[in-house]
PDB file of C-alpha atoms in Angstrom:
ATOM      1  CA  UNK A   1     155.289 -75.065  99.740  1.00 69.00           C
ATOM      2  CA  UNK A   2     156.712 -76.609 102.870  1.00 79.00           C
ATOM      3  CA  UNK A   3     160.150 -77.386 101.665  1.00 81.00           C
ATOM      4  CA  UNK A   4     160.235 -73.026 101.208  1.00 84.00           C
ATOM      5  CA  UNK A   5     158.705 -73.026 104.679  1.00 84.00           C
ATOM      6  CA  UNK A   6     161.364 -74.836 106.453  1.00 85.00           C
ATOM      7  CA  UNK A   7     164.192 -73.353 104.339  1.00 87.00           C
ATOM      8  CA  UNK A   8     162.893 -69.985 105.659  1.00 87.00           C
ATOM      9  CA  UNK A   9     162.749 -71.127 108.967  1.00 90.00           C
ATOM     10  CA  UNK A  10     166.238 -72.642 108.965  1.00 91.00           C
ATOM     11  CA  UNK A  11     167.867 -69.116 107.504  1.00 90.00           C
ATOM     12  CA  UNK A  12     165.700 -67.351 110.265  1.00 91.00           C
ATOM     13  CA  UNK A  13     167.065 -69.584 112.918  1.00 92.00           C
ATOM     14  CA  UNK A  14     170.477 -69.281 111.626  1.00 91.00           C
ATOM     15  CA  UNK A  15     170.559 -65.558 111.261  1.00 90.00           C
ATOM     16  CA  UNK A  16     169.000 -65.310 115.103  1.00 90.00           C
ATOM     17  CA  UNK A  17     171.915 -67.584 116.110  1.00 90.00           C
ATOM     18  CA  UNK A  18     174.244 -65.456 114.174  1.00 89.00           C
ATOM     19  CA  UNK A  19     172.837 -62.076 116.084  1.00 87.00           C
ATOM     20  CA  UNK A  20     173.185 -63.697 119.653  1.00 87.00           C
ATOM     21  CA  UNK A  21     176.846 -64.584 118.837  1.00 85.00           C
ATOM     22  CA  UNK A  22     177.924 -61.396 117.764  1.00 83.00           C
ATOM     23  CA  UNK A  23     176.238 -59.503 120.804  1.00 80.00           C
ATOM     24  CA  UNK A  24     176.886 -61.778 123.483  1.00 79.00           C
ATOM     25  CA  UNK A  25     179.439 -60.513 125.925  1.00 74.00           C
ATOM     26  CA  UNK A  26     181.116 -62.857 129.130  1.00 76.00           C
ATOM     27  CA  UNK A  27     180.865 -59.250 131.483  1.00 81.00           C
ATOM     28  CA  UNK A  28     178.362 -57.317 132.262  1.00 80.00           C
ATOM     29  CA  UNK A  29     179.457 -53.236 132.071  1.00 83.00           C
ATOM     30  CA  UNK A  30     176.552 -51.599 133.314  1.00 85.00           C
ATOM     31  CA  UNK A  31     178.610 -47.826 132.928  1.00 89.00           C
ATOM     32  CA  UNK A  32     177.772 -49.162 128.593  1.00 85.00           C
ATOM     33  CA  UNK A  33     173.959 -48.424 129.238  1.00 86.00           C
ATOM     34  CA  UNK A  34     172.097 -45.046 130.118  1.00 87.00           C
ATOM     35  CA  UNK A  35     168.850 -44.478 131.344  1.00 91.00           C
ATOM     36  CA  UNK A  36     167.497 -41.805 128.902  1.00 92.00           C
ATOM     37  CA  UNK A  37     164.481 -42.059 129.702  1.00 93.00           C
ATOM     38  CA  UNK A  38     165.162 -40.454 133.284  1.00 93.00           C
ATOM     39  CA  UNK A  39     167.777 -38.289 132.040  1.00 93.00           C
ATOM     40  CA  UNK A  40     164.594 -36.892 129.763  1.00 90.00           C
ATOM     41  CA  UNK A  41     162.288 -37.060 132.697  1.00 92.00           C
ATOM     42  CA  UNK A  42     164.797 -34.750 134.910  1.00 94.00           C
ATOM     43  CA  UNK A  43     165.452 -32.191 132.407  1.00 92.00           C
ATOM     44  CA  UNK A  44     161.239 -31.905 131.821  1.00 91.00           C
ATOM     45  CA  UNK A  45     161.405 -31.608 135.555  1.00 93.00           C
ATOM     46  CA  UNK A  46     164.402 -28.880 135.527  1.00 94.00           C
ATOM     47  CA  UNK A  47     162.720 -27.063 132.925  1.00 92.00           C
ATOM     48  CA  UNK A  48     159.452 -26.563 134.755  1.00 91.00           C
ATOM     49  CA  UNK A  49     161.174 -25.511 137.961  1.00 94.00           C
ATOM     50  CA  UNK A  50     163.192 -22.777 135.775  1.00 93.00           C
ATOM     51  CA  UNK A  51     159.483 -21.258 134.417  1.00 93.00           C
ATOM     52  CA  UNK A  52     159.750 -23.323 131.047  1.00 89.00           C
ATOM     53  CA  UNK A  53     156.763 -24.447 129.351  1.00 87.00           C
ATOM     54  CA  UNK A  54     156.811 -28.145 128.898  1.00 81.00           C
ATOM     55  CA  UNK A  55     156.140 -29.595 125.434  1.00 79.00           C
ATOM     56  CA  UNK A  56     156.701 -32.548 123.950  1.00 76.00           C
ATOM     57  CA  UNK A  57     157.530 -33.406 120.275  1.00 76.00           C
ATOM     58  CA  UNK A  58     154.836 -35.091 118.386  1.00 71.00           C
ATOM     59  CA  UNK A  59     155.220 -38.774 116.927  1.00 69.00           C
ATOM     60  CA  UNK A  60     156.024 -38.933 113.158  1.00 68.00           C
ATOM     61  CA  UNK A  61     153.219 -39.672 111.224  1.00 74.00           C
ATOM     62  CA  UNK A  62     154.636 -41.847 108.625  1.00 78.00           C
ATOM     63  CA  UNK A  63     156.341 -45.031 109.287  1.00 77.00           C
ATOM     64  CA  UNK A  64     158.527 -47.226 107.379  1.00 80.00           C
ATOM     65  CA  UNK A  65     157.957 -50.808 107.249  1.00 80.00           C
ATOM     66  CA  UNK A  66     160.836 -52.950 106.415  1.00 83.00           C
ATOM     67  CA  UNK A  67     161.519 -57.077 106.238  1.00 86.00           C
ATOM     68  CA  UNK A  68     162.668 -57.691 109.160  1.00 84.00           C
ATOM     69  CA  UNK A  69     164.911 -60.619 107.289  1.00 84.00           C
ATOM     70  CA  UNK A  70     166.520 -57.940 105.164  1.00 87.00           C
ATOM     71  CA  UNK A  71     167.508 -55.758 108.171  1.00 85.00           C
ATOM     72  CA  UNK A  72     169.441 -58.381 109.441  1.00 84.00           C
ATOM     73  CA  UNK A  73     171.305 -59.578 106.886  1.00 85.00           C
ATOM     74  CA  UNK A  74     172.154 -56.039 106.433  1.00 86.00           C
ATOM     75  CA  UNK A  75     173.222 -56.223 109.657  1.00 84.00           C
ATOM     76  CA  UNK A  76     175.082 -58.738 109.635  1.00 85.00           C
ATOM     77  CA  UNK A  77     177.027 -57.419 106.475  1.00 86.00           C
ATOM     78  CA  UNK A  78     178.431 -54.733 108.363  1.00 83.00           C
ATOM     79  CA  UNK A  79     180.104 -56.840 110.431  1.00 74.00           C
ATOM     80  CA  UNK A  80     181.963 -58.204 107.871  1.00 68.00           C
ATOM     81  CA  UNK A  81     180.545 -62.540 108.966  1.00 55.00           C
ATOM     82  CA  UNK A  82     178.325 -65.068 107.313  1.00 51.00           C
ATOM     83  CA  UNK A  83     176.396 -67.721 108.706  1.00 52.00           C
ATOM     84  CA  UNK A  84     178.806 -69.866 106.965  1.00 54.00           C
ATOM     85  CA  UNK A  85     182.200 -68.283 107.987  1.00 55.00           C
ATOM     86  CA  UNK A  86     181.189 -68.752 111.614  1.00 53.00           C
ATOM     87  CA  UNK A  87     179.869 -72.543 111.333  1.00 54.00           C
ATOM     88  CA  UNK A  88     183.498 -73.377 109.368  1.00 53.00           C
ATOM     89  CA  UNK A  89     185.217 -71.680 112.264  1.00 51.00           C
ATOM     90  CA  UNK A  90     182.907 -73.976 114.805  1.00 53.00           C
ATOM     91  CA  UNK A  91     183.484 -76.735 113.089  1.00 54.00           C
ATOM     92  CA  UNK A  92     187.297 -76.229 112.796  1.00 53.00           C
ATOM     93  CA  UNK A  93     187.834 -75.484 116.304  1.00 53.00           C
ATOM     94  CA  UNK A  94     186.039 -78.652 117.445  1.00 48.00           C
ATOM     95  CA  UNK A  95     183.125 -76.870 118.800  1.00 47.00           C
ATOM     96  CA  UNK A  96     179.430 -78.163 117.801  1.00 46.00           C
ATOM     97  CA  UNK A  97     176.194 -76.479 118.044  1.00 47.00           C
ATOM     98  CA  UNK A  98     174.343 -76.551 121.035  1.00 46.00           C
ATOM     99  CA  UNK A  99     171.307 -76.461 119.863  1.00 46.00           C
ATOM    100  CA  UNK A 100     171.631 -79.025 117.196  1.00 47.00           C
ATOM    101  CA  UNK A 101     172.707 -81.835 120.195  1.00 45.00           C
ATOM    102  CA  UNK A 102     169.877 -81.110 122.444  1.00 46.00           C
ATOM    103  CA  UNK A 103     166.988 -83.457 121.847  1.00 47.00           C
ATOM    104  CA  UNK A 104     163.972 -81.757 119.227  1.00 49.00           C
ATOM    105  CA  UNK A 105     160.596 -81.450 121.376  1.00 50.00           C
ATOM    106  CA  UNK A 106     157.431 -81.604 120.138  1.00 50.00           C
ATOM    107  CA  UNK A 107     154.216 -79.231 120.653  1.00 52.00           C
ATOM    108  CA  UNK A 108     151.499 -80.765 122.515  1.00 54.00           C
ATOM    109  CA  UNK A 109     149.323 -82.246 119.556  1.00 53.00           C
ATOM    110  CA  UNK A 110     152.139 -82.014 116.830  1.00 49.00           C
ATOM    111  CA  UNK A 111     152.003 -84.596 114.317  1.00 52.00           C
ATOM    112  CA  UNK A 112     154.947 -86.425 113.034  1.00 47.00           C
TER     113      UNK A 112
END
């Protein structure tokens, strides 16, 4: 039961990893990102100064749940990258993983 535990844990961890990678830019490019909330806000506000009735569209009722696991591995897929693919590219340029250097800490009252 814990060996399935950890295993789950360690594909979570590497499939977070995986995610950061992919998104993580060196530049900031603030003109990439709009605020549409305001942009809905002002045209609420332009409406009612033109006469309009304000409404607002009511929430879908039903919701889908979904694994969260499965969504990103789908993810992932698209891009067309494994977990693996990118460690045997690490590990062939000479690069290591941070996070498996830096020294494990343990909760407060942790046994082990």
């Amino acid at each position: 039961m814990r060996q399935s535990f950890v295993r789950r844990q360690k594909a979570e961890l590497a499939l977070a990893r995986q995610l950061i990678e992919q998104s993580a830019t060196d530049e900031f490019r603030p003109e990439n990102y709009h605020d549409t909330v305001r942009e809905r806000v002002l045209e609420a506000i332009q409406s009612k100064v033109e006469g309009q009735e304000i409404t607002t569209e009511a929430a879908p009722k039903e919701t889908k749940i979904i694994d969260l696991m499965d969504a990103l591995k789908a993810s992932l897929a698209k891009k067309g990258t494994s977990t693996d693919e990118k460690k045997s590219a690490k590990r062939a340029g000479g690069k290591t993983d941070e996070a498996d250097e830096a020294p494990k800490k343990r909760r407060a009252g942790s046994r082990g």
